[in-house]
């Protein structure tokens, strides 16, 4: 039995690459130094895997920013505006990743998108009509030879041609079909170069195969790989899939001359069934993705060994593999000094997973693995009850009835009543919640965390900030105010810390994009609210103004999606538990005089299953009711808002309406307001604030610009239903630009009101 790792994290155990990159961006270090940091990290990562005894170790899984961007550069997909800057290769690369503003020109960064169903973002390559796709770079071979010089044989990983073509943006007249031939030649050249370098295995990552595939898609895949595989000689090709099963193309795949096929047995619900039904050819290797690359729990050896045993019985040659790249988990539990050994004994981050692969390899080769100590130890861990059960939570959930998922009276009646009770003007203005997180705000939080200031001092400072923020909003003339979220760094971290059932790590960073990392909390046990979380802040903020103060919460779906979930209960059950905890907070806010409560569901759209056929039953059927459970208990006059980042929910508009919020705000400015047509078409009932300007850029929108945006919106949205707001929270912005932008926003609302 051999073992394989699809990819390893690259940011560094202590985020070395992040800090070096940021220094390079600030021109504090030279190019050689950042390149050296990369080299040092690669060496550590390869050696760690080698020492763990991994057989198939990847190279070219390293990236200075993003692997999709690396692939684009490898094949010469560099838009003209970046080439024309005439920068070094490294700086052109960073210009595409981050934008460039300086002596050589002024260009924005390429777009960024979520990498399938993960919280990792990739850079979207742009193909222009004049783009010449061909093998132009050497990165996979440089890394291969670098590893080889260290005495380590690796398999270069390259994003496959099909996934690349599917994820690129075509900015001119030409489309995918116009580039297929060039892409084929480029990958053939890549393969030829592998042969020249005597590379034993190359891994093509094709996660796009786990999405719904049409007949045309399958034909495209065939066209590409029939041609690419035709130049194969000595080198072996591993076709690697992950994040789901390949049900649409499995029967074809196994007939094609790949040497290995990597299948995901964790997220691929039908993988087992496919292998069972169609078999797997004995002349190929099945890279069985049985070690969860996305979660931090230890592997259940008994289950894994059973699957491996079944494959063996069928005479299938298998390699034990991670289910996806380990990029999506933190490096190691070693730096966690605050979590007790008991907790840590349940976790395996990337490095610990390597150890598990090695143990499983030994067990799989053992004549009677049941007798081995490593097996016994693992079995015991899973057999022993974890201290994670709350009788009360279960009891409460069991008492939830259909009624608890339905808010009365129906929305149209509530909307009429709220118009009267809240007394807001037409086109009410508001913001999404957070205000600029200036240095002093961050310093206050961090001093408190480190025990350098007392709780009173910490709170006093925040209250002073809230008071300033309220005064500021009143001066600007906004209608519905917020307290500014100064007590929050990351919203999920904030709520997780306040809820029972969550665990926190110190150094368990996961790359989110480029140099940005997140530290998702771990859902350890049944979730409940110990005590009110936000009430004190909201009540204080409301006491400072006669205007309406909006309470600010995060919804259950988002809290779950941005945490490491449990594996011993269903996602549905976890979400319902969180929903009840948030419901308590909603009702407490209401009881304390808060009339508008926003429950953010920033991450609702992003965890939509990759296949459309799974959307309802695998997700929406419980995610949407969970949201309703948080707010169904409030009075008719209490207005519930929600906020979603991105506006790519055109395809699930009825589900969004079904959340039964009174108002939703979202990011529409970046999608050129395309979603508005869809809202109209679906007779969207919820009142809407489709963000009138883009907060991701420091640019200040003019009054005229916002008025124009509102006029467009009014052609699609009833005037009684339109709200005026920025498209997301303001925490990443500076004070001066925020003030100017909001003043213009209020002025624009007044212009529209005066037009009658
Ligand atoms: N209320 C949050 C804020 O304003 C929402 C953030 C988000 O949507 N990501 O920061
Ligand atoms: Zn947002």
XYZ file of C-alpha atoms and ligand atoms in Angstrom:
767
model
C 0.000 0.000 0.000
C 1.362 3.381 -0.985
C 0.276 6.812 0.203
C -0.281 10.070 -1.640
C -0.787 13.700 -0.656
C -2.673 15.794 -3.200
C -1.128 19.031 -1.988
C 0.370 20.519 1.147
C -0.289 23.923 2.781
C 2.225 26.526 1.667
C 1.799 29.644 3.761
C 4.173 28.308 6.454
C 3.426 26.928 9.920
C 3.768 30.386 11.389
C 2.630 32.138 8.204
C 6.203 32.817 7.090
C 5.179 33.271 3.445
C 2.493 35.780 4.370
C 4.874 37.934 6.361
C 7.645 37.754 3.775
C 5.208 38.627 0.965
C 3.850 41.576 2.863
C 7.372 42.836 3.445
C 8.101 42.460 -0.231
C 4.940 44.367 -1.139
C 6.073 47.180 1.148
C 9.498 47.056 -0.536
C 11.149 46.155 2.746
C 12.846 43.100 1.282
C 14.171 42.238 -2.180
C 12.821 39.711 -4.637
C 15.626 37.265 -3.776
C 14.478 37.212 -0.179
C 10.887 36.307 -0.893
C 12.060 33.669 -3.356
C 14.370 32.282 -0.691
C 11.486 32.109 1.794
C 9.575 30.086 -0.783
C 12.515 27.764 -1.287
C 12.978 27.261 2.450
C 9.305 26.462 2.906
C 9.236 23.976 0.045
C 12.205 22.188 1.525
C 10.513 21.933 4.906
C 7.258 20.713 3.368
C 8.913 18.049 1.236
C 11.102 16.839 4.070
C 8.167 16.676 6.460
C 6.305 14.481 4.000
C 9.331 12.373 3.225
C 10.086 11.798 6.889
C 6.484 10.747 7.399
C 7.028 8.123 4.715
C 4.644 9.495 2.091
C 5.185 7.785 -1.260
C 3.608 10.299 -3.624
C 4.696 13.792 -2.593
C 3.594 16.728 -4.703
C 5.661 19.566 -6.070
C 4.293 22.702 -7.738
C 1.585 22.658 -5.073
C 3.559 25.557 -3.658
C 2.494 29.012 -4.772
C 3.551 32.565 -4.045
C -0.086 33.612 -4.314
C -2.449 31.141 -5.973
C -2.164 27.950 -8.001
C -4.710 29.013 -10.587
C -2.685 32.138 -11.250
C 0.444 29.950 -11.481
C -1.271 27.803 -14.098
C -2.314 30.863 -16.087
C 1.252 32.164 -16.084
C 2.605 28.710 -16.944
C 0.542 28.795 -20.133
C 1.091 32.453 -20.995
C -2.397 33.617 -20.010
C -1.299 37.108 -18.997
C -3.602 39.949 -20.092
C -2.048 42.720 -22.100
C -2.540 45.415 -19.457
C -0.205 43.544 -17.107
C 2.373 42.728 -19.781
C 2.480 46.368 -20.767
C 3.616 47.371 -17.311
C 6.976 45.866 -18.276
C 7.688 44.658 -14.779
C 9.782 41.657 -13.752
C 8.068 38.284 -14.004
C 7.519 38.225 -10.261
C 6.054 41.723 -10.189
C 3.818 41.047 -13.193
C 2.545 38.030 -11.282
C 1.825 40.120 -8.207
C 0.241 42.843 -10.353
C -2.289 40.285 -11.597
C -2.873 39.061 -8.064
C -3.118 42.405 -6.289
C -3.250 45.198 -8.840
C -0.459 47.677 -9.456
C -0.250 51.388 -8.875
C 3.104 53.078 -9.421
C 5.619 54.472 -11.843
C 4.826 51.868 -14.523
C 1.054 52.313 -14.560
C -2.234 51.750 -12.782
C -4.120 48.455 -13.156
C -6.620 46.644 -10.987
C -6.145 43.056 -9.847
C -7.777 40.131 -11.640
C -11.053 38.946 -10.101
C -11.072 36.428 -7.287
C -13.562 33.618 -6.760
C -14.273 30.898 -4.265
C -12.479 27.678 -5.145
C -15.399 25.276 -5.534
C -17.062 24.658 -2.155
C -14.138 25.884 -0.069
C -13.318 29.171 1.594
C -10.144 29.419 -0.510
C -10.260 32.040 -3.280
C -8.512 31.631 -6.611
C -7.540 34.277 -9.104
C -9.707 34.127 -12.218
C -7.439 34.099 -15.295
C -8.569 36.261 -18.191
C -8.236 35.099 -21.758
C -8.296 37.887 -24.334
C -8.851 37.427 -28.049
C -5.166 37.955 -28.657
C -3.979 35.629 -25.872
C -1.533 33.030 -27.171
C -1.851 29.985 -24.980
C 1.340 27.950 -24.910
C 3.716 26.416 -22.439
C 5.651 29.483 -21.359
C 6.854 28.758 -17.858
C 9.032 26.290 -16.066
C 7.749 26.304 -12.492
C 6.706 22.627 -12.241
C 10.085 21.506 -13.563
C 12.073 23.895 -11.427
C 10.316 22.629 -8.339
C 10.669 19.028 -9.440
C 14.402 19.456 -9.872
C 14.689 21.415 -6.652
C 13.132 18.501 -4.775
C 15.232 16.019 -6.662
C 18.392 17.854 -5.618
C 17.231 17.266 -2.047
C 16.908 13.582 -2.813
C 13.120 13.631 -3.011
C 11.192 12.292 -5.977
C 7.973 14.263 -6.411
C 4.963 14.368 -8.677
C 4.368 17.802 -10.192
C 0.772 18.969 -9.781
C -0.813 21.106 -12.463
C -4.426 22.188 -12.716
C -5.880 20.162 -15.549
C -6.816 21.556 -18.938
C -10.550 21.016 -18.513
C -10.786 22.800 -15.163
C -8.539 25.579 -16.462
C -10.697 26.176 -19.538
C -13.855 26.077 -17.418
C -12.669 28.583 -14.840
C -11.100 31.193 -17.123
C -12.959 34.349 -18.078
C -13.147 35.058 -21.775
C -13.089 38.803 -22.183
C -13.222 39.113 -25.972
C -15.328 37.565 -28.716
C -13.716 34.163 -28.515
C -14.912 31.348 -26.277
C -13.641 28.049 -24.867
C -13.825 26.257 -28.206
C -11.491 28.745 -29.818
C -8.793 27.858 -27.310
C -9.160 24.116 -26.934
C -6.553 23.276 -29.571
C -3.976 25.652 -28.157
C -4.570 24.301 -24.681
C -4.181 20.745 -25.902
C -0.840 21.573 -27.522
C 0.303 23.369 -24.385
C -0.481 20.371 -22.178
C 1.082 17.998 -24.688
C 4.250 20.102 -24.517
C 4.077 19.976 -20.748
C 3.825 16.216 -20.843
C 6.699 15.951 -23.324
C 8.811 17.974 -20.979
C 7.894 15.609 -18.151
C 9.146 12.769 -20.334
C 12.384 14.654 -21.009
C 12.848 15.209 -17.291
C 12.101 11.535 -16.691
C 9.300 12.422 -14.316
C 7.560 9.259 -13.178
C 4.176 10.727 -12.294
C 2.365 13.967 -13.030
C -0.910 14.897 -11.337
C -3.575 16.788 -13.246
C -6.127 18.279 -10.870
C -9.606 18.228 -12.378
C -12.045 19.243 -9.632
C -14.421 20.602 -12.286
C -15.382 16.974 -12.992
C -17.366 16.817 -9.759
C -19.777 19.453 -11.012
C -22.741 18.704 -13.260
C -21.398 17.864 -16.722
C -23.376 18.164 -19.927
C -22.882 15.983 -22.989
C -20.809 18.820 -24.475
C -18.647 18.983 -21.358
C -17.934 15.289 -21.580
C -17.076 15.653 -25.248
C -14.733 18.516 -24.423
C -13.015 16.461 -21.744
C -12.550 13.622 -24.213
C -11.245 15.896 -26.892
C -8.632 17.320 -24.530
C -7.459 14.130 -22.893
C -7.624 11.830 -25.892
C -5.132 14.206 -27.478
C -2.981 14.859 -24.417
C -2.777 11.175 -23.490
C -1.742 10.290 -27.038
C 1.740 11.748 -26.463
C 2.261 9.879 -23.203
C 5.227 7.490 -23.095
C 7.072 6.670 -19.870
C 5.575 9.262 -17.546
C 2.450 8.260 -15.663
C -0.593 10.461 -15.440
C -2.739 10.731 -12.346
C -6.096 12.315 -13.021
C -6.991 13.800 -9.656
C -10.532 14.769 -8.703
C -11.836 16.104 -5.387
C -14.699 17.883 -3.571
C -17.278 15.373 -4.774
C -17.893 12.390 -7.039
C -17.533 12.160 -10.797
C -20.851 10.469 -11.508
C -21.341 12.067 -14.936
C -18.069 10.875 -16.394
C -16.898 7.931 -14.289
C -17.777 5.297 -16.866
C -15.758 7.202 -19.473
C -12.811 7.941 -17.226
C -12.065 4.346 -16.403
C -11.817 3.530 -20.100
C -9.262 6.242 -20.810
C -5.525 5.502 -20.629
C -4.821 7.354 -17.381
C -2.402 5.488 -15.124
C -4.128 6.587 -11.978
C -7.460 8.137 -11.072
C -7.914 9.994 -7.826
C -11.406 9.764 -6.342
C -12.844 11.489 -3.299
C -14.440 9.022 -0.900
C -15.214 11.707 1.683
C -17.274 14.316 -0.153
C -18.004 12.075 -3.109
C -21.291 10.609 -1.975
C -21.537 8.322 -4.968
C -17.885 7.333 -5.267
C -18.428 3.990 -3.541
C -21.460 3.285 -5.652
C -19.632 4.153 -8.883
C -16.730 1.824 -8.147
C -19.182 -0.861 -7.102
C -21.374 -0.488 -10.184
C -18.871 0.135 -12.954
C -15.832 -1.501 -11.408
C -12.306 -0.195 -11.686
C -9.746 -1.508 -14.188
C -6.977 -3.593 -12.687
C -4.319 -2.007 -14.887
C -4.764 1.395 -13.225
C -4.154 2.754 -9.768
C -7.053 4.052 -7.763
C -5.905 6.911 -5.544
C -8.477 6.531 -2.822
C -9.173 9.852 -1.104
C -10.065 8.517 2.324
C -8.328 11.031 4.562
C -10.432 14.171 4.865
C -8.367 17.073 3.533
C -10.877 19.665 4.670
C -11.539 18.837 8.284
C -9.408 18.604 11.389
C -10.721 15.432 13.014
C -8.694 12.265 13.250
C -9.349 9.610 10.686
C -11.602 6.715 11.654
C -9.173 3.886 10.904
C -11.722 1.117 11.024
C -13.864 2.723 8.342
C -10.882 3.592 6.153
C -9.421 0.110 6.389
C -12.762 -1.410 5.530
C -12.937 0.537 2.285
C -9.332 -0.297 1.450
C -10.042 -3.950 2.209
C -13.025 -3.938 -0.104
C -10.970 -2.455 -2.920
C -8.297 -5.050 -2.361
C -10.848 -7.872 -2.465
C -11.919 -6.643 -5.853
C -8.317 -6.799 -7.022
C -8.117 -3.023 -7.390
C -4.640 -1.573 -6.960
C -5.072 1.330 -4.604
C -3.024 4.154 -3.164
C -4.254 5.712 0.069
C -4.673 9.434 -0.445
C -5.990 12.628 1.072
C -9.456 13.552 -0.209
C -8.205 16.927 -1.463
C -5.198 19.169 -0.949
C -4.273 19.720 2.691
C -4.271 23.432 1.860
C -7.661 23.595 3.551
C -6.472 22.537 7.000
C -3.949 24.170 9.345
C -0.389 22.869 9.636
C -0.076 21.260 13.010
C -1.561 20.886 16.460
C 1.941 21.300 17.921
C 1.606 25.041 18.405
C -1.670 24.774 20.278
C -0.637 25.349 23.835
C -4.010 26.273 25.265
C -6.105 23.317 24.220
C -5.857 20.397 26.599
C -4.235 17.149 25.509
C -7.647 15.552 25.703
C -9.065 17.853 23.042
C -5.964 17.661 20.903
C -6.084 13.882 20.921
C -9.060 14.135 18.577
C -7.445 16.388 16.006
C -5.190 15.838 13.031
C -4.055 18.903 11.107
C -1.909 18.554 7.976
C 1.225 17.194 9.634
C -0.702 14.857 11.890
C -2.567 13.589 8.852
C 0.763 12.561 7.361
C 1.334 10.472 10.460
C -2.076 8.917 10.070
C -1.381 8.052 6.440
C 1.804 6.309 7.537
C 0.015 4.379 10.278
C -2.779 3.345 7.962
C -0.275 2.202 5.383
C 1.301 -0.088 7.946
C -2.046 -1.338 9.140
C -3.193 -2.048 5.592
C -0.112 -4.183 5.102
C -0.429 -5.975 8.395
C -1.682 -9.554 8.419
C -4.073 -8.848 11.249
C -4.420 -5.136 11.779
C -7.028 -5.494 14.477
C -4.264 -6.583 16.821
C -1.965 -3.627 16.178
C -1.675 -0.966 18.877
C -2.143 1.979 16.524
C -5.418 0.479 15.410
C -6.536 -0.276 18.953
C -5.722 3.236 20.065
C -7.695 4.777 17.219
C -10.601 2.462 17.815
C -10.692 3.377 21.472
C -10.746 7.078 20.670
C -13.860 6.687 18.578
C -15.506 4.227 20.948
C -15.158 6.483 23.966
C -17.859 9.101 24.213
C -16.516 12.608 23.636
C -17.555 15.142 26.201
C -19.761 17.016 23.759
C -23.323 16.145 24.579
C -25.901 18.480 26.074
C -29.126 16.945 27.239
C -30.762 20.357 27.232
C -29.857 21.142 23.639
C -31.286 17.839 22.473
C -34.430 18.230 24.467
C -34.982 21.706 23.144
C -34.414 20.644 19.541
C -36.822 17.755 19.917
C -39.519 20.181 21.004
C -39.157 22.391 17.925
C -42.288 22.133 15.823
C -43.260 23.222 12.357
C -44.726 26.376 13.846
C -41.314 27.468 15.075
C -40.146 27.706 11.497
C -42.911 30.079 10.493
C -43.169 33.721 11.354
C -46.634 35.224 11.710
C -48.262 37.260 10.269
C -47.163 36.965 6.681
C -44.539 39.305 5.339
C -46.735 41.624 3.313
C -48.741 42.426 6.444
C -45.624 42.889 8.522
C -44.212 45.256 5.953
C -47.271 47.485 6.180
C -47.191 47.490 9.952
C -43.454 48.174 10.083
C -43.846 51.153 7.754
C -46.137 52.667 10.353
C -44.280 51.630 13.486
C -40.740 52.382 12.438
C -41.553 55.709 10.799
C -38.712 55.525 8.302
C -38.571 57.808 5.246
C -38.860 56.488 1.718
C -35.626 54.871 0.512
C -34.240 54.443 4.038
C -30.470 54.688 4.350
C -28.361 52.321 6.436
C -25.002 50.514 6.536
C -24.152 46.829 6.798
C -22.771 46.914 10.325
C -19.060 47.375 10.803
C -17.340 50.750 10.764
C -13.623 51.305 10.056
C -11.479 49.112 12.259
C -8.797 51.676 12.870
C -5.510 50.869 14.635
C -6.787 51.993 18.032
C -9.761 49.624 17.767
C -7.540 46.654 17.002
C -5.031 47.670 19.680
C -7.805 47.844 22.286
C -9.019 44.350 21.438
C -5.579 42.867 21.403
C -4.574 44.544 24.695
C -7.678 43.079 26.288
C -6.972 39.637 24.909
C -3.437 39.733 26.213
C -4.672 40.756 29.636
C -2.951 44.136 29.420
C -6.134 46.072 30.146
C -9.124 45.249 32.317
C -12.578 44.380 31.033
C -13.819 47.789 32.209
C -11.103 49.601 30.289
C -11.789 47.518 27.217
C -15.506 48.191 27.349
C -15.085 51.866 28.132
C -12.968 52.311 25.033
C -15.501 50.498 22.854
C -18.322 52.549 24.267
C -16.436 55.713 23.433
C -16.031 54.412 19.860
C -19.728 53.524 19.693
C -20.665 57.014 20.877
C -18.438 58.577 18.207
C -19.875 56.250 15.600
C -23.456 57.111 16.535
C -22.746 60.844 16.485
C -21.004 60.444 13.182
C -23.953 58.616 11.611
C -26.385 61.216 12.941
C -24.319 64.005 11.439
C -24.158 62.226 8.130
C -27.931 61.811 8.307
C -28.352 58.050 8.031
C -31.765 56.656 8.997
C -31.045 53.277 10.544
C -27.884 53.294 12.626
C -25.424 50.597 13.688
C -23.062 50.393 16.651
C -20.015 49.715 14.458
C -18.915 46.223 15.579
C -15.746 47.440 17.310
C -15.813 44.406 19.582
C -15.503 42.007 16.639
C -12.530 40.944 14.644
C -13.990 38.143 12.622
C -17.733 37.772 13.082
C -17.736 33.981 13.225
C -14.881 33.944 15.700
C -16.795 36.472 17.771
C -19.986 34.442 17.994
C -18.134 31.162 18.311
C -16.296 32.453 21.344
C -19.513 33.491 22.980
C -21.354 30.231 22.355
C -20.983 26.968 24.228
C -19.722 24.050 22.142
C -16.952 25.827 20.204
C -13.179 25.469 20.556
C -10.506 27.933 19.510
C -7.003 27.510 18.291
C -4.054 29.869 18.508
C -2.116 29.180 15.340
C -4.422 27.050 13.225
C -4.401 29.357 10.229
C -5.804 28.348 6.874
C -5.055 30.285 3.701
C -8.108 32.100 2.413
C -6.429 33.885 -0.470
C -2.952 35.210 -1.222
C -1.548 36.422 2.057
C -4.848 36.299 3.901
C -5.490 33.505 6.369
C -8.428 32.679 8.608
C -8.588 30.748 11.857
C -11.914 28.887 11.763
C -13.296 27.849 15.133
C -13.937 24.165 15.751
C -17.417 22.968 16.590
C -16.645 20.502 19.322
C -20.006 19.767 20.860
C -23.654 20.662 21.101
C -24.039 24.415 20.671
C -25.984 26.652 23.018
C -25.946 30.253 24.170
C -24.589 30.697 27.662
C -25.613 34.321 28.083
C -26.552 37.368 26.004
C -23.770 38.250 23.582
C -24.472 41.546 21.844
C -27.305 42.949 23.918
C -25.175 45.238 26.077
C -23.539 46.908 23.060
C -26.777 47.353 21.127
C -28.713 48.658 24.097
C -25.952 51.130 24.898
C -25.841 52.309 21.281
C -29.631 52.681 21.192
C -29.537 54.749 24.393
C -27.466 57.360 22.572
C -29.913 58.127 19.802
C -33.552 58.655 18.959
C -33.017 56.995 15.613
C -33.392 53.265 15.266
C -30.343 51.207 16.205
C -29.994 47.986 14.273
C -28.936 44.892 16.255
C -26.218 42.907 14.501
C -25.916 39.121 14.499
C -24.452 36.372 12.361
C -26.738 33.616 11.132
C -26.434 29.882 11.776
C -25.524 28.864 8.242
C -22.622 31.295 8.100
C -21.356 30.375 11.550
C -21.335 26.735 10.553
C -19.864 27.262 7.101
C -16.919 29.206 8.425
C -16.102 26.722 11.186
C -14.680 23.200 11.165
C -17.861 21.146 11.566
C -18.400 18.014 13.630
C -18.319 14.689 11.865
C -20.317 12.762 14.425
C -23.600 14.584 13.819
C -25.118 15.957 10.633
C -24.565 19.478 9.372
C -28.309 19.911 9.574
C -28.339 19.113 13.264
C -25.414 21.433 14.007
C -27.033 24.282 12.086
C -30.303 23.811 13.961
C -28.506 23.971 17.297
C -26.774 27.205 16.300
C -30.092 28.572 15.036
C -31.674 28.098 18.468
C -28.738 29.868 20.124
C -29.082 32.840 17.772
C -32.840 32.809 18.300
C -32.242 33.412 22.005
C -30.136 36.433 21.135
C -32.731 37.774 18.689
C -35.467 37.552 21.306
C -33.286 39.181 23.953
C -32.476 42.069 21.644
C -36.172 42.537 20.964
C -37.001 42.370 24.665
C -34.463 45.111 25.255
C -36.018 47.532 22.829
C -34.107 46.824 19.616
C -36.569 47.231 16.748
C -34.469 46.186 13.786
C -32.241 43.124 13.936
C -29.896 42.082 11.159
C -28.846 38.445 10.940
C -25.978 38.180 8.458
C -25.822 35.154 6.225
C -22.712 36.183 4.320
C -21.755 32.594 3.554
C -25.156 31.163 2.676
C -24.622 31.100 -1.050
C -21.089 29.788 -0.991
C -21.822 26.369 0.456
C -24.458 25.558 -2.113
C -23.606 22.012 -3.262
C -21.579 21.839 -6.450
C -24.304 19.895 -8.205
C -27.653 21.490 -8.814
C -29.465 18.239 -8.149
C -28.154 18.339 -4.561
C -29.118 21.958 -3.846
C -32.464 21.344 -2.203
C -32.150 18.143 -0.317
C -28.500 18.446 0.646
C -28.657 22.068 1.707
C -31.471 24.541 1.143
C -34.074 22.252 2.693
C -32.458 22.728 6.091
C -30.363 25.910 5.715
C -33.329 28.156 4.942
C -35.587 26.793 7.726
C -32.672 27.185 10.164
C -32.578 30.872 9.335
C -36.319 31.132 9.846
C -35.958 29.467 13.220
C -33.718 32.334 14.377
C -36.369 34.999 13.852
C -39.805 33.383 13.788
C -40.406 34.346 17.435
C -40.309 38.128 17.041
C -43.281 40.495 16.953
C -44.721 41.597 13.654
C -43.366 45.114 14.123
C -39.767 44.009 14.651
C -37.945 44.222 11.374
C -35.551 41.430 10.456
C -32.747 42.216 8.051
C -30.253 39.855 6.529
C -27.118 40.498 4.527
C -25.406 38.324 1.967
C -22.027 38.931 0.423
C -21.922 38.539 -3.363
C -25.017 38.618 -5.441
C -24.546 35.359 -7.249
C -27.808 34.005 -5.976
C -29.772 34.627 -9.149
C -30.431 30.899 -9.323
C -31.801 30.557 -5.779
C -33.954 33.661 -5.505
C -37.070 31.815 -4.307
C -35.003 30.211 -1.534
C -33.673 33.619 -0.458
C -37.205 35.009 -0.364
C -38.152 31.976 1.667
C -35.768 33.040 4.457
C -38.711 35.307 5.229
C -36.576 38.269 6.293
C -38.192 41.687 5.937
C -35.154 43.283 4.290
C -32.041 41.936 2.582
C -28.919 43.878 1.662
C -26.326 42.434 -0.689
C -23.437 43.175 -2.984
C -24.868 44.082 -6.355
C -22.498 46.779 -7.496
C -19.820 44.291 -8.483
C -22.144 42.234 -10.623
C -23.314 45.250 -12.611
C -26.741 44.928 -10.977
C -27.633 41.925 -13.152
C -29.444 40.353 -10.266
C -32.132 43.041 -10.332
C -33.786 41.566 -13.408
C -33.975 38.224 -11.719
C -35.527 39.750 -8.594
C -38.192 41.361 -10.689
C -38.855 38.238 -12.648
C -39.344 36.208 -9.462
C -41.562 38.877 -7.836
C -39.109 39.049 -4.956
C -41.056 40.032 -1.865
C -38.325 40.921 0.599
C -37.392 44.614 0.696
C -33.929 45.072 -0.825
C -30.821 47.162 -0.469
C -28.695 46.122 -3.436
C -25.508 47.950 -2.310
C -25.105 51.226 -4.202
C -21.315 51.268 -4.099
C -18.386 48.879 -3.796
C -16.736 49.022 -0.381
C -13.849 46.803 -1.544
C -12.192 49.785 -3.131
C -11.093 53.025 -1.454
C -12.766 55.002 -4.228
C -15.434 57.531 -3.182
C -18.608 57.296 -5.297
C -20.113 60.607 -6.380
C -23.693 61.649 -5.634
C -24.509 61.510 -9.339
C -23.171 57.998 -9.597
C -25.263 56.756 -6.685
C -28.350 58.569 -7.990
C -27.833 56.854 -11.339
C -27.517 53.460 -9.643
C -30.708 54.088 -7.675
C -32.588 55.091 -10.817
C -31.601 51.822 -12.436
C -32.744 49.957 -9.328
C -36.067 51.746 -9.382
C -36.813 50.384 -12.832
C -36.735 46.886 -11.313
C -37.715 47.292 -7.681
C -40.885 48.815 -6.182
C -40.147 52.129 -4.578
C -41.651 50.966 -1.271
C -39.088 48.191 -1.177
C -35.814 49.924 -1.957
C -33.141 50.579 0.672
C -29.983 52.627 0.187
C -26.748 51.219 1.618
C -23.136 50.334 0.809
C -22.644 46.774 -0.443
C -20.881 45.329 2.622
C -19.409 46.209 6.022
C -17.032 49.172 6.247
C -14.440 47.637 8.531
C -11.660 47.481 5.972
C -12.040 51.127 4.944
C -10.511 54.304 6.345
C -12.449 57.052 8.052
C -12.158 59.902 5.512
C -13.302 57.885 2.490
C -16.104 56.305 4.531
C -17.396 59.679 5.639
C -17.364 61.132 2.150
C -18.963 58.050 0.614
C -21.753 57.919 3.184
C -22.464 61.632 2.852
C -22.839 61.147 -0.872
C -25.053 58.136 -0.280
C -27.390 60.143 1.963
C -27.404 63.037 -0.501
C -28.299 60.651 -3.318
C -31.211 59.198 -1.324
C -32.476 62.752 -0.788
C -32.275 63.490 -4.500
C -34.333 60.390 -5.270
C -36.877 61.231 -2.567
C -37.290 64.728 -3.947
C -38.063 63.293 -7.368
C -41.223 61.811 -5.816
N -22.225 42.926 9.565
C -20.992 42.525 8.972
C -20.107 43.736 8.715
O -20.599 44.754 8.413
C -21.210 41.804 7.667
C -19.906 41.366 7.089
C -20.035 40.444 5.903
O -21.021 40.409 5.246
N -18.989 39.713 5.587
O -18.903 43.669 8.795
Zn -20.997 41.392 2.948
